[in-house]
Amino acid sequence: MKKLIIPFIILIGLAACQTNSNVVRNSQVSLLSLAKPDLTVGDAYAYYRNGNKETLTVTGKNADGLMFEITEGPNKGCTSEGADFLSPDTKWTNCGGSNGTQSVTRQGDIWPLKPGAMESFEIEGTDGKETWSATRDCIVAGTAMVTVGTKTIPTYEVICKDASNTRSWFYSPDNKWPIKFTKVHKKRGLVEDYVIDLGQGAS
């Protein structure tokens, strides 16, 4: 949902089943600018990742950002750290067999969300086996209506692109967690799909 910050550093293949959600981009949706959600230790985010139920819990908070742990689901025990969901992780452990760190330098500030707001990240990282560097550019691309189960929710769509992937987050003023997150690899296609759990179940 990481950084979904968040342990979105994990790459997983296409799932046979997807959650029952859809997106209709609509520039006529009127939303006030959206401040960064105030997450606190103990807050929990329940969602479906490629059809599998997971729960992400905030386990710590400091001046540099937040610490998370997947406390329910196939990736239980994965921990990560980062500034927020839109920012690249700075550290992760036991996430799909991967452990690593990244240094992240941010330019601009996309919060509060409003159409056209931008920020970018310069990233250098290692997992002990490989090293990499990347630039990730993010923009609030507009507004969209996201359907989750029987509910249709107005959201801001944030799109972040680097050389390999396009990540999209959908944020609603009525929920502190992302309503939906997708990560699409330029060559492999969809590799991650997160949808908030609003009681709709997986399909």
mmCIF file with all atom_site columns, N, CA and C in Angstrom, residues 11 31 33 46 55 77 79 84 94 105 109 111 146 157-158 167-168 185 191 199:
data_model
loop_
_atom_site.group_PDB
_atom_site.id
_atom_site.type_symbol
_atom_site.label_atom_id
_atom_site.label_alt_id
_atom_site.label_comp_id
_atom_site.label_asym_id
_atom_site.label_entity_id
_atom_site.label_seq_id
_atom_site.pdbx_PDB_ins_code
_atom_site.Cartn_x
_atom_site.Cartn_y
_atom_site.Cartn_z
_atom_site.occupancy
_atom_site.B_iso_or_equiv
_atom_site.pdbx_formal_charge
_atom_site.auth_seq_id
_atom_site.auth_comp_id
_atom_site.auth_asym_id
_atom_site.auth_atom_id
_atom_site.pdbx_PDB_model_num
ATOM 1  N N  . LEU A 1 11  ? 9.027   -7.757  -4.722  1.00 0.00 ? 11  LEU A N  1
ATOM 2  C CA . LEU A 1 11  ? 8.431   -7.992  -6.030  1.00 0.00 ? 11  LEU A CA 1
ATOM 3  C C  . LEU A 1 11  ? 7.767   -9.351  -5.997  1.00 0.00 ? 11  LEU A C  1
ATOM 4  N N  . LEU A 1 31  ? -12.124 17.730  -4.609  1.00 0.00 ? 31  LEU A N  1
ATOM 5  C CA . LEU A 1 31  ? -11.602 17.388  -3.288  1.00 0.00 ? 31  LEU A CA 1
ATOM 6  C C  . LEU A 1 31  ? -10.770 18.546  -2.758  1.00 0.00 ? 31  LEU A C  1
ATOM 7  N N  . SER A 1 33  ? -7.536  20.008  -0.652  1.00 0.00 ? 33  SER A N  1
ATOM 8  C CA . SER A 1 33  ? -6.169  19.511  -0.515  1.00 0.00 ? 33  SER A CA 1
ATOM 9  C C  . SER A 1 33  ? -6.100  18.598  0.705   1.00 0.00 ? 33  SER A C  1
ATOM 10 N N  . ALA A 1 46  ? -5.223  -2.889  7.175   1.00 0.00 ? 46  ALA A N  1
ATOM 11 C CA . ALA A 1 46  ? -5.618  -4.184  6.627   1.00 0.00 ? 46  ALA A CA 1
ATOM 12 C C  . ALA A 1 46  ? -5.925  -4.014  5.144   1.00 0.00 ? 46  ALA A C  1
ATOM 13 N N  . THR A 1 55  ? -1.995  -7.543  7.099   1.00 0.00 ? 55  THR A N  1
ATOM 14 C CA . THR A 1 55  ? -2.137  -6.414  8.011   1.00 0.00 ? 55  THR A CA 1
ATOM 15 C C  . THR A 1 55  ? -0.766  -5.822  8.260   1.00 0.00 ? 55  THR A C  1
ATOM 16 N N  . GLY A 1 77  ? 6.139   -10.804 9.344   1.00 0.00 ? 77  GLY A N  1
ATOM 17 C CA . GLY A 1 77  ? 7.512   -10.689 9.832   1.00 0.00 ? 77  GLY A CA 1
ATOM 18 C C  . GLY A 1 77  ? 8.357   -9.731  9.027   1.00 0.00 ? 77  GLY A C  1
ATOM 19 N N  . THR A 1 79  ? 9.657   -6.321  7.973   1.00 0.00 ? 79  THR A N  1
ATOM 20 C CA . THR A 1 79  ? 9.690   -4.997  8.586   1.00 0.00 ? 79  THR A CA 1
ATOM 21 C C  . THR A 1 79  ? 10.292  -3.996  7.615   1.00 0.00 ? 79  THR A C  1
ATOM 22 N N  . ASP A 1 84  ? 7.021   7.832   4.642   1.00 0.00 ? 84  ASP A N  1
ATOM 23 C CA . ASP A 1 84  ? 5.583   7.661   4.488   1.00 0.00 ? 84  ASP A CA 1
ATOM 24 C C  . ASP A 1 84  ? 5.358   6.667   3.353   1.00 0.00 ? 84  ASP A C  1
ATOM 25 N N  . ASN A 1 94  ? 13.715  -9.179  6.139   1.00 0.00 ? 94  ASN A N  1
ATOM 26 C CA . ASN A 1 94  ? 12.870  -10.372 6.035   1.00 0.00 ? 94  ASN A CA 1
ATOM 27 C C  . ASN A 1 94  ? 11.648  -10.136 5.152   1.00 0.00 ? 94  ASN A C  1
ATOM 28 N N  . THR A 1 105 ? 17.155  10.911  -0.859  1.00 0.00 ? 105 THR A N  1
ATOM 29 C CA . THR A 1 105 ? 17.178  12.369  -0.815  1.00 0.00 ? 105 THR A CA 1
ATOM 30 C C  . THR A 1 105 ? 15.951  12.892  -1.553  1.00 0.00 ? 105 THR A C  1
ATOM 31 N N  . ASP A 1 109 ? 7.878   18.634  -2.037  1.00 0.00 ? 109 ASP A N  1
ATOM 32 C CA . ASP A 1 109 ? 7.011   18.010  -1.039  1.00 0.00 ? 109 ASP A CA 1
ATOM 33 C C  . ASP A 1 109 ? 5.605   17.914  -1.630  1.00 0.00 ? 109 ASP A C  1
ATOM 34 N N  . TRP A 1 111 ? 2.963   16.807  -0.235  1.00 0.00 ? 111 TRP A N  1
ATOM 35 C CA . TRP A 1 111 ? 1.911   17.034  0.756   1.00 0.00 ? 111 TRP A CA 1
ATOM 36 C C  . TRP A 1 111 ? 1.778   18.519  1.062   1.00 0.00 ? 111 TRP A C  1
ATOM 37 N N  . VAL A 1 146 ? -12.647 5.273   -6.933  1.00 0.00 ? 146 VAL A N  1
ATOM 38 C CA . VAL A 1 146 ? -12.204 3.891   -6.760  1.00 0.00 ? 146 VAL A CA 1
ATOM 39 C C  . VAL A 1 146 ? -13.321 3.098   -6.101  1.00 0.00 ? 146 VAL A C  1
ATOM 40 N N  . GLU A 1 157 ? -5.091  10.593  -7.095  1.00 0.00 ? 157 GLU A N  1
ATOM 41 C CA . GLU A 1 157 ? -4.168  9.596   -7.640  1.00 0.00 ? 157 GLU A CA 1
ATOM 42 C C  . GLU A 1 157 ? -2.766  10.195  -7.691  1.00 0.00 ? 157 GLU A C  1
ATOM 43 N N  . VAL A 1 158 ? -1.831  9.531   -7.015  1.00 0.00 ? 158 VAL A N  1
ATOM 44 C CA . VAL A 1 158 ? -0.422  9.923   -7.045  1.00 0.00 ? 158 VAL A CA 1
ATOM 45 C C  . VAL A 1 158 ? 0.341   8.899   -7.871  1.00 0.00 ? 158 VAL A C  1
ATOM 46 N N  . ARG A 1 167 ? 4.431   3.373   -10.022 1.00 0.00 ? 167 ARG A N  1
ATOM 47 C CA . ARG A 1 167 ? 3.664   3.112   -8.813  1.00 0.00 ? 167 ARG A CA 1
ATOM 48 C C  . ARG A 1 167 ? 2.533   4.123   -8.731  1.00 0.00 ? 167 ARG A C  1
ATOM 49 N N  . SER A 1 168 ? 1.341   3.662   -8.327  1.00 0.00 ? 168 SER A N  1
ATOM 50 C CA . SER A 1 168 ? 0.189   4.548   -8.188  1.00 0.00 ? 168 SER A CA 1
ATOM 51 C C  . SER A 1 168 ? -0.467  4.339   -6.840  1.00 0.00 ? 168 SER A C  1
ATOM 52 N N  . HIS A 1 185 ? 5.610   -3.085  -13.494 1.00 0.00 ? 185 HIS A N  1
ATOM 53 C CA . HIS A 1 185 ? 6.953   -3.151  -14.061 1.00 0.00 ? 185 HIS A CA 1
ATOM 54 C C  . HIS A 1 185 ? 6.868   -2.925  -15.567 1.00 0.00 ? 185 HIS A C  1
ATOM 55 N N  . VAL A 1 191 ? 2.866   -6.274  -11.047 1.00 0.00 ? 191 VAL A N  1
ATOM 56 C CA . VAL A 1 191 ? 3.519   -7.160  -10.094 1.00 0.00 ? 191 VAL A CA 1
ATOM 57 C C  . VAL A 1 191 ? 2.971   -6.993  -8.686  1.00 0.00 ? 191 VAL A C  1
ATOM 58 N N  . GLY A 1 199 ? -14.085 -4.803  4.170   1.00 0.00 ? 199 GLY A N  1
ATOM 59 C CA . GLY A 1 199 ? -15.053 -5.848  4.397   1.00 0.00 ? 199 GLY A CA 1
ATOM 60 C C  . GLY A 1 199 ? -15.554 -6.512  3.132   1.00 0.00 ? 199 GLY A C  1
#
